[in-house]
Every structure is written in structure tokens, then in C-alpha cells.
PDB file of C-alpha atoms in Angstrom:
ATOM      1  CA  MET A  27      21.841   2.442  20.845  1.00  0.00           C
ATOM      2  CA  SER A  28      21.528  -0.763  22.896  1.00  0.00           C
ATOM      3  CA  GLN A  29      19.086  -0.951  25.776  1.00  0.00           C
ATOM      4  CA  ALA A  30      20.218  -1.452  29.344  1.00  0.00           C
ATOM      5  CA  PRO A  31      19.368  -4.951  30.610  1.00  0.00           C
ATOM      6  CA  LEU A  32      16.533  -5.216  33.092  1.00  0.00           C
ATOM      7  CA  ARG A  33      16.900  -6.683  36.535  1.00  0.00           C
ATOM      8  CA  GLY A  34      14.045  -8.252  38.376  1.00  0.00           C
ATOM      9  CA  GLY A  35      13.740  -9.799  41.773  1.00  0.00           C
ATOM     10  CA  ARG A  36      11.077 -10.817  44.196  1.00  0.00           C
ATOM     11  CA  GLY A  37      10.732  -8.397  47.072  1.00  0.00           C
ATOM     12  CA  ARG A  38      12.211  -5.473  45.195  1.00  0.00           C
ATOM     13  CA  ALA A  39      11.112  -3.243  42.351  1.00  0.00           C
ATOM     14  CA  LEU A  40      11.757  -4.391  38.811  1.00  0.00           C
ATOM     15  CA  ARG A  41      13.882  -1.644  37.352  1.00  0.00           C
ATOM     16  CA  PRO A  42      16.375  -0.833  34.606  1.00  0.00           C
ATOM     17  CA  VAL A  43      20.021  -1.113  35.662  1.00  0.00           C
ATOM     18  CA  GLY A  44      21.337   2.070  37.226  1.00  0.00           C
ATOM     19  CA  THR A  45      17.968   3.611  38.163  1.00  0.00           C
ATOM     20  CA  GLY A  46      16.151   3.723  41.462  1.00  0.00           C
ATOM     21  CA  GLY A  47      13.169   5.026  43.347  1.00  0.00           C
ATOM     22  CA  THR A  48       9.526   4.137  43.365  1.00  0.00           C
ATOM     23  CA  ARG A  49       8.732   6.705  40.655  1.00  0.00           C
ATOM     24  CA  ARG A  50      10.618   4.492  38.224  1.00  0.00           C
ATOM     25  CA  ILE A  51       8.566   1.353  38.798  1.00  0.00           C
ATOM     26  CA  ARG A  52       5.913   2.004  36.196  1.00  0.00           C
ATOM     27  CA  GLY A  53       8.571   2.940  33.665  1.00  0.00           C
ATOM     28  CA  ALA A  54      10.443  -0.249  34.458  1.00  0.00           C
ATOM     29  CA  MET A  55       7.351  -2.362  33.927  1.00  0.00           C
ATOM     30  CA  ALA A  56       6.785  -0.620  30.612  1.00  0.00           C
ATOM     31  CA  ALA A  57      10.377  -1.454  29.712  1.00  0.00           C
ATOM     32  CA  TRP A  58       9.745  -5.131  30.477  1.00  0.00           C
ATOM     33  CA  GLY A  59       6.722  -4.881  28.214  1.00  0.00           C
ATOM     34  CA  ASP A  60       8.886  -3.522  25.405  1.00  0.00           C
ATOM     35  CA  ARG A  61      11.460  -6.293  25.840  1.00  0.00           C
ATOM     36  CA  LEU A  62       8.938  -9.136  25.912  1.00  0.00           C
ATOM     37  CA  ALA A  63       6.356  -7.893  23.441  1.00  0.00           C
ATOM     38  CA  GLY A  64       5.739 -10.221  20.522  1.00  0.00           C
ATOM     39  CA  VAL A  65       7.201 -13.327  22.161  1.00  0.00           C
ATOM     40  CA  ARG A  66       5.397 -16.408  20.813  1.00  0.00           C
ATOM     41  CA  GLY A  67       7.733 -19.185  21.904  1.00  0.00           C
ATOM     42  CA  VAL A  68       9.916 -19.975  24.910  1.00  0.00           C
ATOM     43  CA  LEU A  69      13.052 -22.117  24.912  1.00  0.00           C
ATOM     44  CA  LEU A  70      13.898 -23.436  28.367  1.00  0.00           C
ATOM     45  CA  ASP A  71      17.276 -24.680  29.500  1.00  0.00           C
ATOM     46  CA  ILE A  72      16.926 -27.632  31.862  1.00  0.00           C
ATOM     47  CA  SER A  73      19.863 -28.062  34.264  1.00  0.00           C
ATOM     48  CA  GLY A  74      20.121 -25.032  36.535  1.00  0.00           C
ATOM     49  CA  VAL A  75      16.748 -23.677  35.408  1.00  0.00           C
ATOM     50  CA  LEU A  76      14.284 -26.517  36.033  1.00  0.00           C
ATOM     51  CA  TYR A  77      16.366 -28.548  38.467  1.00  0.00           C
ATOM     52  CA  ASP A  78      19.818 -29.076  39.960  1.00  0.00           C
ATOM     53  CA  SER A  79      21.222 -32.539  39.269  1.00  0.00           C
ATOM     54  CA  GLY A  80      22.941 -34.519  41.984  1.00  0.00           C
ATOM     55  CA  GLU A  81      22.570 -37.371  44.452  1.00  0.00           C
ATOM     56  CA  GLY A  82      19.391 -39.338  43.858  1.00  0.00           C
ATOM     57  CA  GLY A  83      18.817 -37.636  40.514  1.00  0.00           C
ATOM     58  CA  GLY A  84      18.549 -34.070  41.726  1.00  0.00           C
ATOM     59  CA  VAL A  85      15.938 -31.639  43.022  1.00  0.00           C
ATOM     60  CA  PRO A  86      13.581 -29.196  41.321  1.00  0.00           C
ATOM     61  CA  ILE A  87      14.408 -25.516  41.697  1.00  0.00           C
ATOM     62  CA  ALA A  88      11.742 -23.819  43.806  1.00  0.00           C
ATOM     63  CA  GLY A  89       8.688 -22.878  41.749  1.00  0.00           C
ATOM     64  CA  SER A  90       9.940 -24.407  38.513  1.00  0.00           C
ATOM     65  CA  VAL A  91       7.445 -27.298  38.244  1.00  0.00           C
ATOM     66  CA  GLU A  92       4.457 -24.963  38.464  1.00  0.00           C
ATOM     67  CA  ALA A  93       6.189 -22.392  36.233  1.00  0.00           C
ATOM     68  CA  VAL A  94       6.455 -24.946  33.418  1.00  0.00           C
ATOM     69  CA  ALA A  95       2.835 -25.945  33.940  1.00  0.00           C
ATOM     70  CA  ARG A  96       1.725 -22.298  33.757  1.00  0.00           C
ATOM     71  CA  LEU A  97       3.649 -21.766  30.534  1.00  0.00           C
ATOM     72  CA  LYS A  98       2.056 -24.830  28.990  1.00  0.00           C
ATOM     73  CA  ARG A  99      -1.427 -23.601  29.934  1.00  0.00           C
ATOM     74  CA  SER A 100      -0.722 -20.299  28.156  1.00  0.00           C
ATOM     75  CA  ARG A 101      -0.802 -19.514  24.447  1.00  0.00           C
ATOM     76  CA  LEU A 102       3.000 -19.531  24.295  1.00  0.00           C
ATOM     77  CA  LYS A 103       4.811 -22.403  22.595  1.00  0.00           C
ATOM     78  CA  VAL A 104       7.337 -24.152  24.835  1.00  0.00           C
ATOM     79  CA  ARG A 105      10.374 -26.279  24.037  1.00  0.00           C
ATOM     80  CA  PHE A 106      13.271 -27.520  26.129  1.00  0.00           C
ATOM     81  CA  CYS A 107      16.811 -26.933  24.843  1.00  0.00           C
ATOM     82  CA  THR A 108      19.585 -28.658  26.776  1.00  0.00           C
ATOM     83  CA  ASN A 109      23.261 -29.572  26.588  1.00  0.00           C
ATOM     84  CA  GLU A 110      22.725 -32.532  28.931  1.00  0.00           C
ATOM     85  CA  SER A 111      25.154 -35.254  27.856  1.00  0.00           C
ATOM     86  CA  GLN A 112      25.425 -37.552  30.871  1.00  0.00           C
ATOM     87  CA  LYS A 113      21.942 -39.003  30.321  1.00  0.00           C
ATOM     88  CA  SER A 114      20.051 -40.166  27.259  1.00  0.00           C
ATOM     89  CA  ARG A 115      17.125 -37.993  26.304  1.00  0.00           C
ATOM     90  CA  GLY A 116      14.737 -40.713  27.489  1.00  0.00           C
ATOM     91  CA  GLU A 117      16.427 -41.005  30.893  1.00  0.00           C
ATOM     92  CA  LEU A 118      16.474 -37.225  31.324  1.00  0.00           C
ATOM     93  CA  VAL A 119      12.782 -36.911  30.524  1.00  0.00           C
ATOM     94  CA  ALA A 120      11.901 -39.819  32.841  1.00  0.00           C
ATOM     95  CA  LEU A 121      13.817 -38.124  35.669  1.00  0.00           C
ATOM     96  CA  LEU A 122      12.075 -34.801  35.092  1.00  0.00           C
ATOM     97  CA  GLN A 123       8.685 -36.519  35.019  1.00  0.00           C
ATOM     98  CA  ARG A 124       9.466 -38.152  38.373  1.00  0.00           C
ATOM     99  CA  LEU A 125      10.297 -34.703  39.729  1.00  0.00           C
ATOM    100  CA  GLY A 126       6.845 -33.504  38.660  1.00  0.00           C
ATOM    101  CA  PHE A 127       7.510 -31.749  35.340  1.00  0.00           C
ATOM    102  CA  ASP A 128       5.113 -31.904  32.390  1.00  0.00           C
ATOM    103  CA  ILE A 129       7.586 -32.861  29.658  1.00  0.00           C
ATOM    104  CA  SER A 130       7.950 -35.414  26.851  1.00  0.00           C
ATOM    105  CA  GLN A 131      10.889 -36.593  24.733  1.00  0.00           C
ATOM    106  CA  GLU A 132       9.436 -34.948  21.632  1.00  0.00           C
ATOM    107  CA  GLU A 133       9.681 -31.541  23.337  1.00  0.00           C
ATOM    108  CA  VAL A 134      13.424 -31.774  24.042  1.00  0.00           C
ATOM    109  CA  THR A 135      16.243 -30.668  21.764  1.00  0.00           C
ATOM    110  CA  ALA A 136      19.377 -32.449  23.036  1.00  0.00           C
ATOM    111  CA  PRO A 137      22.913 -32.809  21.628  1.00  0.00           C
ATOM    112  CA  ALA A 138      23.277 -36.614  21.522  1.00  0.00           C
ATOM    113  CA  PRO A 139      20.453 -37.259  19.011  1.00  0.00           C
ATOM    114  CA  ALA A 140      21.626 -34.267  16.973  1.00  0.00           C
ATOM    115  CA  THR A 141      25.178 -35.645  16.949  1.00  0.00           C
ATOM    116  CA  CYS A 142      23.967 -39.039  15.728  1.00  0.00           C
ATOM    117  CA  GLN A 143      22.286 -37.284  12.808  1.00  0.00           C
ATOM    118  CA  VAL A 144      25.549 -35.511  11.959  1.00  0.00           C
ATOM    119  CA  LEU A 145      27.504 -38.781  12.116  1.00  0.00           C
ATOM    120  CA  LYS A 146      25.049 -40.539   9.799  1.00  0.00           C
ATOM    121  CA  GLU A 147      24.935 -37.694   7.301  1.00  0.00           C
ATOM    122  CA  ARG A 148      28.732 -37.501   7.035  1.00  0.00           C
ATOM    123  CA  GLY A 149      29.603 -41.189   7.303  1.00  0.00           C
ATOM    124  CA  LEU A 150      31.591 -40.620  10.494  1.00  0.00           C
ATOM    125  CA  ARG A 151      32.507 -43.488  12.812  1.00  0.00           C
ATOM    126  CA  PRO A 152      33.205 -42.149  16.288  1.00  0.00           C
ATOM    127  CA  HIS A 153      35.589 -43.023  19.043  1.00  0.00           C
ATOM    128  CA  LEU A 154      33.366 -42.154  21.996  1.00  0.00           C
ATOM    129  CA  LEU A 155      34.577 -40.414  25.112  1.00  0.00           C
ATOM    130  CA  VAL A 156      31.192 -40.073  26.769  1.00  0.00           C
ATOM    131  CA  HIS A 157      29.365 -40.898  29.998  1.00  0.00           C
ATOM    132  CA  ASP A 158      27.942 -44.423  30.236  1.00  0.00           C
ATOM    133  CA  GLY A 159      24.514 -42.863  30.749  1.00  0.00           C
ATOM    134  CA  VAL A 160      24.412 -41.436  27.229  1.00  0.00           C
ATOM    135  CA  ARG A 161      26.226 -44.240  25.382  1.00  0.00           C
ATOM    136  CA  SER A 162      22.957 -45.945  24.406  1.00  0.00           C
ATOM    137  CA  GLU A 163      22.131 -42.986  22.145  1.00  0.00           C
ATOM    138  CA  PHE A 164      24.945 -44.186  19.841  1.00  0.00           C
ATOM    139  CA  ASP A 165      23.943 -47.868  19.684  1.00  0.00           C
ATOM    140  CA  GLN A 166      22.911 -47.611  16.029  1.00  0.00           C
ATOM    141  CA  ILE A 167      26.102 -45.813  14.981  1.00  0.00           C
ATOM    142  CA  ASP A 168      29.024 -47.713  13.409  1.00  0.00           C
ATOM    143  CA  GLN A 169      31.989 -47.302  15.756  1.00  0.00           C
ATOM    144  CA  SER A 170      34.485 -49.557  13.971  1.00  0.00           C
ATOM    145  CA  ASN A 171      37.744 -48.072  12.694  1.00  0.00           C
ATOM    146  CA  PRO A 172      36.999 -44.581  14.065  1.00  0.00           C
ATOM    147  CA  ASN A 173      37.510 -41.532  11.845  1.00  0.00           C
ATOM    148  CA  CYS A 174      36.452 -38.957  14.440  1.00  0.00           C
ATOM    149  CA  VAL A 175      36.186 -38.421  18.192  1.00  0.00           C
ATOM    150  CA  VAL A 176      32.929 -37.556  19.946  1.00  0.00           C
ATOM    151  CA  LEU A 177      33.337 -35.879  23.312  1.00  0.00           C
ATOM    152  CA  ALA A 178      30.605 -35.387  25.919  1.00  0.00           C
ATOM    153  CA  ASP A 179      30.450 -34.727  29.650  1.00  0.00           C
ATOM    154  CA  ALA A 180      32.081 -38.010  30.605  1.00  0.00           C
ATOM    155  CA  GLY A 181      32.329 -37.232  34.320  1.00  0.00           C
ATOM    156  CA  GLU A 182      34.647 -39.689  36.065  1.00  0.00           C
ATOM    157  CA  SER A 183      35.583 -41.182  32.688  1.00  0.00           C
ATOM    158  CA  PHE A 184      37.680 -38.095  31.950  1.00  0.00           C
ATOM    159  CA  SER A 185      40.815 -39.979  33.060  1.00  0.00           C
ATOM    160  CA  TYR A 186      44.291 -39.432  31.649  1.00  0.00           C
ATOM    161  CA  GLN A 187      44.082 -42.808  29.920  1.00  0.00           C
ATOM    162  CA  ASN A 188      40.796 -42.008  28.211  1.00  0.00           C
ATOM    163  CA  MET A 189      41.796 -38.467  27.241  1.00  0.00           C
ATOM    164  CA  ASN A 190      45.087 -39.757  25.854  1.00  0.00           C
ATOM    165  CA  LYS A 191      43.279 -42.407  23.801  1.00  0.00           C
ATOM    166  CA  ALA A 192      41.070 -39.698  22.277  1.00  0.00           C
ATOM    167  CA  PHE A 193      44.198 -37.631  21.587  1.00  0.00           C
ATOM    168  CA  GLN A 194      45.950 -40.560  19.914  1.00  0.00           C
ATOM    169  CA  THR A 195      42.899 -41.323  17.767  1.00  0.00           C
ATOM    170  CA  LEU A 196      42.780 -37.749  16.501  1.00  0.00           C
ATOM    171  CA  MET A 197      46.526 -37.561  15.843  1.00  0.00           C
ATOM    172  CA  GLU A 198      46.398 -40.729  13.719  1.00  0.00           C
ATOM    173  CA  LEU A 199      43.802 -39.225  11.373  1.00  0.00           C
ATOM    174  CA  GLU A 200      44.802 -37.342   8.232  1.00  0.00           C
ATOM    175  CA  ASN A 201      41.817 -35.013   8.712  1.00  0.00           C
ATOM    176  CA  PRO A 202      41.001 -35.164  12.415  1.00  0.00           C
ATOM    177  CA  VAL A 203      37.405 -34.397  13.403  1.00  0.00           C
ATOM    178  CA  LEU A 204      36.512 -33.621  17.017  1.00  0.00           C
ATOM    179  CA  ILE A 205      32.809 -33.233  17.839  1.00  0.00           C
ATOM    180  CA  SER A 206      31.890 -31.885  21.259  1.00  0.00           C
ATOM    181  CA  LEU A 207      28.416 -32.090  22.768  1.00  0.00           C
ATOM    182  CA  GLY A 208      28.329 -28.503  23.972  1.00  0.00           C
ATOM    183  CA  LYS A 209      31.258 -26.430  25.229  1.00  0.00           C
ATOM    184  CA  GLY A 210      30.170 -25.468  28.743  1.00  0.00           C
ATOM    185  CA  ARG A 211      32.796 -24.472  31.293  1.00  0.00           C
ATOM    186  CA  TYR A 212      30.957 -25.769  34.356  1.00  0.00           C
ATOM    187  CA  TYR A 213      27.503 -26.572  35.692  1.00  0.00           C
ATOM    188  CA  LYS A 214      25.896 -26.833  39.109  1.00  0.00           C
ATOM    189  CA  GLU A 215      24.910 -29.946  41.022  1.00  0.00           C
ATOM    190  CA  THR A 216      23.437 -30.049  44.487  1.00  0.00           C
ATOM    191  CA  SER A 217      26.965 -30.624  45.824  1.00  0.00           C
ATOM    192  CA  GLY A 218      28.464 -27.611  44.057  1.00  0.00           C
ATOM    193  CA  LEU A 219      29.952 -26.516  40.729  1.00  0.00           C
ATOM    194  CA  MET A 220      31.226 -29.240  38.398  1.00  0.00           C
ATOM    195  CA  LEU A 221      33.746 -28.989  35.558  1.00  0.00           C
ATOM    196  CA  ASP A 222      32.022 -29.400  32.166  1.00  0.00           C
ATOM    197  CA  VAL A 223      33.007 -30.775  28.760  1.00  0.00           C
ATOM    198  CA  GLY A 224      34.361 -27.471  27.440  1.00  0.00           C
ATOM    199  CA  ALA A 225      37.557 -27.704  29.482  1.00  0.00           C
ATOM    200  CA  TYR A 226      38.376 -31.137  28.039  1.00  0.00           C
ATOM    201  CA  MET A 227      37.410 -30.006  24.544  1.00  0.00           C
ATOM    202  CA  LYS A 228      39.901 -27.144  24.816  1.00  0.00           C
ATOM    203  CA  ALA A 229      42.619 -29.523  25.987  1.00  0.00           C
ATOM    204  CA  LEU A 230      42.207 -31.724  22.892  1.00  0.00           C
ATOM    205  CA  GLU A 231      41.995 -28.682  20.615  1.00  0.00           C
ATOM    206  CA  TYR A 232      45.283 -27.396  22.021  1.00  0.00           C
ATOM    207  CA  ALA A 233      47.088 -30.736  21.939  1.00  0.00           C
ATOM    208  CA  CYS A 234      45.973 -31.596  18.393  1.00  0.00           C
ATOM    209  CA  GLY A 235      46.040 -28.113  16.885  1.00  0.00           C
ATOM    210  CA  ILE A 236      42.441 -28.390  15.696  1.00  0.00           C
ATOM    211  CA  GLU A 237      39.093 -26.721  16.310  1.00  0.00           C
ATOM    212  CA  ALA A 238      36.198 -28.780  17.604  1.00  0.00           C
ATOM    213  CA  GLU A 239      32.763 -28.811  16.019  1.00  0.00           C
ATOM    214  CA  VAL A 240      30.172 -28.065  18.690  1.00  0.00           C
ATOM    215  CA  VAL A 241      26.788 -29.786  18.603  1.00  0.00           C
ATOM    216  CA  GLY A 242      24.667 -28.119  21.249  1.00  0.00           C
ATOM    217  CA  LYS A 243      24.460 -24.637  22.679  1.00  0.00           C
ATOM    218  CA  PRO A 244      25.783 -22.111  21.693  1.00  0.00           C
ATOM    219  CA  SER A 245      25.847 -23.524  18.137  1.00  0.00           C
ATOM    220  CA  PRO A 246      23.513 -21.502  15.883  1.00  0.00           C
ATOM    221  CA  LYS A 247      22.500 -24.678  14.048  1.00  0.00           C
ATOM    222  CA  PHE A 248      21.396 -26.249  17.334  1.00  0.00           C
ATOM    223  CA  PHE A 249      19.290 -23.244  18.311  1.00  0.00           C
ATOM    224  CA  LYS A 250      17.769 -23.062  14.836  1.00  0.00           C
ATOM    225  CA  SER A 251      16.755 -26.726  14.999  1.00  0.00           C
ATOM    226  CA  ALA A 252      14.942 -26.027  18.278  1.00  0.00           C
ATOM    227  CA  LEU A 253      13.180 -23.015  16.768  1.00  0.00           C
ATOM    228  CA  GLN A 254      12.148 -25.031  13.734  1.00  0.00           C
ATOM    229  CA  ALA A 255      10.728 -27.780  15.927  1.00  0.00           C
ATOM    230  CA  MET A 256       8.807 -25.166  17.943  1.00  0.00           C
ATOM    231  CA  GLY A 257       7.529 -23.472  14.792  1.00  0.00           C
ATOM    232  CA  VAL A 258       8.501 -19.872  15.555  1.00  0.00           C
ATOM    233  CA  GLU A 259      10.969 -17.379  14.089  1.00  0.00           C
ATOM    234  CA  ALA A 260      13.985 -16.250  16.092  1.00  0.00           C
ATOM    235  CA  HIS A 261      12.580 -12.744  16.690  1.00  0.00           C
ATOM    236  CA  GLN A 262       9.450 -14.323  18.194  1.00  0.00           C
ATOM    237  CA  ALA A 263      11.346 -16.496  20.675  1.00  0.00           C
ATOM    238  CA  ILE A 264      13.063 -16.032  24.009  1.00  0.00           C
ATOM    239  CA  MET A 265      15.626 -18.268  25.699  1.00  0.00           C
ATOM    240  CA  ILE A 266      15.658 -18.684  29.475  1.00  0.00           C
ATOM    241  CA  GLY A 267      18.898 -20.093  30.854  1.00  0.00           C
ATOM    242  CA  ASP A 268      21.531 -19.911  33.565  1.00  0.00           C
ATOM    243  CA  ASP A 269      24.605 -19.766  31.286  1.00  0.00           C
ATOM    244  CA  ILE A 270      25.552 -16.244  30.205  1.00  0.00           C
ATOM    245  CA  MET A 271      27.585 -17.477  27.233  1.00  0.00           C
ATOM    246  CA  GLY A 272      25.945 -20.710  26.090  1.00  0.00           C
ATOM    247  CA  ASP A 273      22.299 -19.810  26.725  1.00  0.00           C
ATOM    248  CA  VAL A 274      22.144 -16.017  26.577  1.00  0.00           C
ATOM    249  CA  GLY A 275      24.940 -15.194  24.157  1.00  0.00           C
ATOM    250  CA  GLY A 276      24.169 -18.112  21.866  1.00  0.00           C
ATOM    251  CA  ALA A 277      20.481 -17.251  21.655  1.00  0.00           C
ATOM    252  CA  GLN A 278      21.102 -13.569  21.034  1.00  0.00           C
ATOM    253  CA  ARG A 279      23.522 -14.317  18.200  1.00  0.00           C
ATOM    254  CA  CYS A 280      20.669 -16.212  16.531  1.00  0.00           C
ATOM    255  CA  GLY A 281      18.353 -13.214  16.795  1.00  0.00           C
ATOM    256  CA  MET A 282      16.445 -14.319  19.878  1.00  0.00           C
ATOM    257  CA  ARG A 283      15.941 -12.512  23.133  1.00  0.00           C
ATOM    258  CA  ALA A 284      17.298 -14.088  26.320  1.00  0.00           C
ATOM    259  CA  LEU A 285      16.732 -13.918  30.060  1.00  0.00           C
ATOM    260  CA  GLN A 286      19.240 -15.188  32.610  1.00  0.00           C
ATOM    261  CA  VAL A 287      18.026 -16.755  35.842  1.00  0.00           C
ATOM    262  CA  ARG A 288      19.952 -16.344  39.075  1.00  0.00           C
ATOM    263  CA  THR A 289      19.881 -20.095  39.695  1.00  0.00           C
ATOM    264  CA  GLY A 290      22.113 -22.973  38.598  1.00  0.00           C
ATOM    265  CA  LYS A 291      25.553 -21.864  37.460  1.00  0.00           C
ATOM    266  CA  PHE A 292      24.675 -18.143  37.595  1.00  0.00           C
ATOM    267  CA  ARG A 293      27.376 -15.971  39.134  1.00  0.00           C
ATOM    268  CA  PRO A 294      26.808 -12.333  40.208  1.00  0.00           C
ATOM    269  CA  SER A 295      29.563 -11.227  37.816  1.00  0.00           C
ATOM    270  CA  ASP A 296      27.424 -12.483  34.891  1.00  0.00           C
ATOM    271  CA  GLU A 297      25.296  -9.320  35.179  1.00  0.00           C
ATOM    272  CA  TYR A 298      28.411  -7.300  34.335  1.00  0.00           C
ATOM    273  CA  HIS A 299      29.841  -9.575  31.653  1.00  0.00           C
ATOM    274  CA  PRO A 300      32.071  -7.558  29.277  1.00  0.00           C
ATOM    275  CA  GLU A 301      30.679  -9.155  26.108  1.00  0.00           C
ATOM    276  CA  VAL A 302      27.180 -10.528  26.736  1.00  0.00           C
ATOM    277  CA  LYS A 303      24.236  -8.661  28.259  1.00  0.00           C
ATOM    278  CA  ALA A 304      20.999 -10.528  28.847  1.00  0.00           C
ATOM    279  CA  ASP A 305      17.767  -8.787  27.942  1.00  0.00           C
ATOM    280  CA  GLY A 306      16.841  -9.209  31.570  1.00  0.00           C
ATOM    281  CA  TYR A 307      17.899 -10.912  34.807  1.00  0.00           C
ATOM    282  CA  VAL A 308      15.391 -12.690  37.043  1.00  0.00           C
ATOM    283  CA  ASP A 309      15.679 -14.625  40.276  1.00  0.00           C
ATOM    284  CA  ASN A 310      14.285 -17.878  38.886  1.00  0.00           C
ATOM    285  CA  LEU A 311      12.057 -19.444  36.248  1.00  0.00           C
ATOM    286  CA  ALA A 312       8.919 -18.649  38.248  1.00  0.00           C
ATOM    287  CA  GLU A 313       9.649 -14.934  38.032  1.00  0.00           C
ATOM    288  CA  ALA A 314      10.467 -15.183  34.336  1.00  0.00           C
ATOM    289  CA  VAL A 315       7.114 -16.856  33.710  1.00  0.00           C
ATOM    290  CA  ASP A 316       5.318 -14.160  35.730  1.00  0.00           C
ATOM    291  CA  LEU A 317       6.797 -11.522  33.431  1.00  0.00           C
ATOM    292  CA  LEU A 318       6.199 -13.470  30.231  1.00  0.00           C
ATOM    293  CA  LEU A 319       2.536 -14.108  31.008  1.00  0.00           C
ATOM    294  CA  GLN A 320       2.082 -10.437  31.804  1.00  0.00           C
ATOM    295  CA  HIS A 321       3.889  -8.966  28.802  1.00  0.00           C
ATOM    296  CA  ALA A 322       4.496 -11.520  26.042  1.00  0.00           C
ATOM    297  CA  ASP A 323       2.272 -12.245  23.035  1.00  0.00           C
ATOM    298  CA  LYS A 324       0.921  -8.697  23.130  1.00  0.00           C
TER     299      LYS A 324
END
């Protein structure tokens, strides 16, 4: 029998869904203890959890800089797991450092470097439909006579002309290969919600009659590579993200636990998703860290 997800929130009692009253508080805290017991490693999403991107690079989400610092001072292992594909890993880390985060490139699992590894291993030469900010990641990859298409969050480069060129490239191949850096539906910037790569991936899948290979969340291989780099087993790890499908659902399918934050792309309907139930819902990363430091690694 599955457990009801837990809902937290500053200024109100932490309690299991559907219960109420102050007499339940201690039971709810015990339930959090059950859910978080044995956690040895934490995977953190970046966009929508640490910061919201936007004009001037973006802004940290309240409390997130100190929350990361507190995690790193604890005994828990920490790694960052992102689908960011508009910036190179180096540019992303430099931005986060400017915003005050304690983070290094070696701590980040990102889809562009993972895609380059796939391309090299399989002898694939990509036609790139990607954002200029991430193009440098592919500088060492042969792009002549393409035999696949690599799709990322290209932003304004998702024009009809560019999408049609990707379509034509795929249709000319005997065995078309479409690789997508993640499959998110949308993400949040400071100016509002933004359409993500998943919508364009689906368009090419439909037009070409193929299924894309996803490098990034929610791909099990991507999560497993992050776990391996962190040095913990799936049952010892927890994912903290804002995406109910990509972060929470993807992590749970790999055997991890997952918390969803009510920041970034979170929508209230996520707490009642028909297919995916987070192990808990918290207002932000700071609250998640409060709970982890109280209950994890016990």
C-alpha cells in the first residue's frame, strides 16, 4: 500500500495529506522521518530550485544560496542534476557562482556533455538545433555530413526555417536518429513560463514518425550517471526538483525518493497529479534542507 505524500509549508503544520489538527503534528514529523531516513545523497535540480533565469542572468530563489551551503556543511553528499541546455556547463556554473552559490563544474551532471559522449561512442555526426550559448560544448564533435539531429532548448532559434531544416535532415536519413537534451514542457523565467524543448521534440517525432532519444531527465541512464558520480545507490538518494514529471517521476522510476518544491515551474495541480506523487511537497529548497538535516542519514 503506497504512502500518502507529505506536504510541508512554513507557517503551517507539516502533515500528511488529508489530515488535520495539532494532535497530528508529531505523527506527521515521524512520517517525514520515515520518508527521509537513510538518505545519504541529494540530487538538486538547478533552474526553478536554486534560481529563476531571466534578464541579467536571473535571481536566486529566496533562501537557496544558504540552503546549498548548509547541505554542503552536512554529512550528505550533494550533486546538481540539470536539463539546462541554453548555456554550457561552464557558463552555468559561472553564473551560479556570481549569484553566490558554492558550486563547481565537476559537481554538475548536464545533458550537453553527456550527449557529446553518446555521439562519440556511436560515431554520430549531428545537425545541431541548439542555443548559441551551448554550441561550444560540441566544438570537438564532427558535424560534417550529419547522420542525426541534436535538439536542445534553442529559444529564439526555434524558427520555422530551423525546425524545417532539422525535419529535412531526419527525413533524408535511412535510419533517422533524433537526440533531445531533455523533454521538458516548460520552465520558469523571471518574466514568466517559457516553452521548453519537449514541445519541439514532439513536433519532429510526429512529423518524422520516429521516437527521440532523450539525454537528460527523466532518462534513467542520466539519473544513474549522476548517482554514480555522487557515489550512492538509488535507495540512498533523494531528488529535489520543481518538475513533477522530469524530476520527481524520473527519479522515482530509478528507485530514488523525490521532493517537489513549490517554486519554479511548480503548479498547484502537481500535488494532485494522476500518475506521479512526490514523496513530499515543500515550499522551497530551504524547507527541504531543514527537513533533510533533521531526518536524513539516521
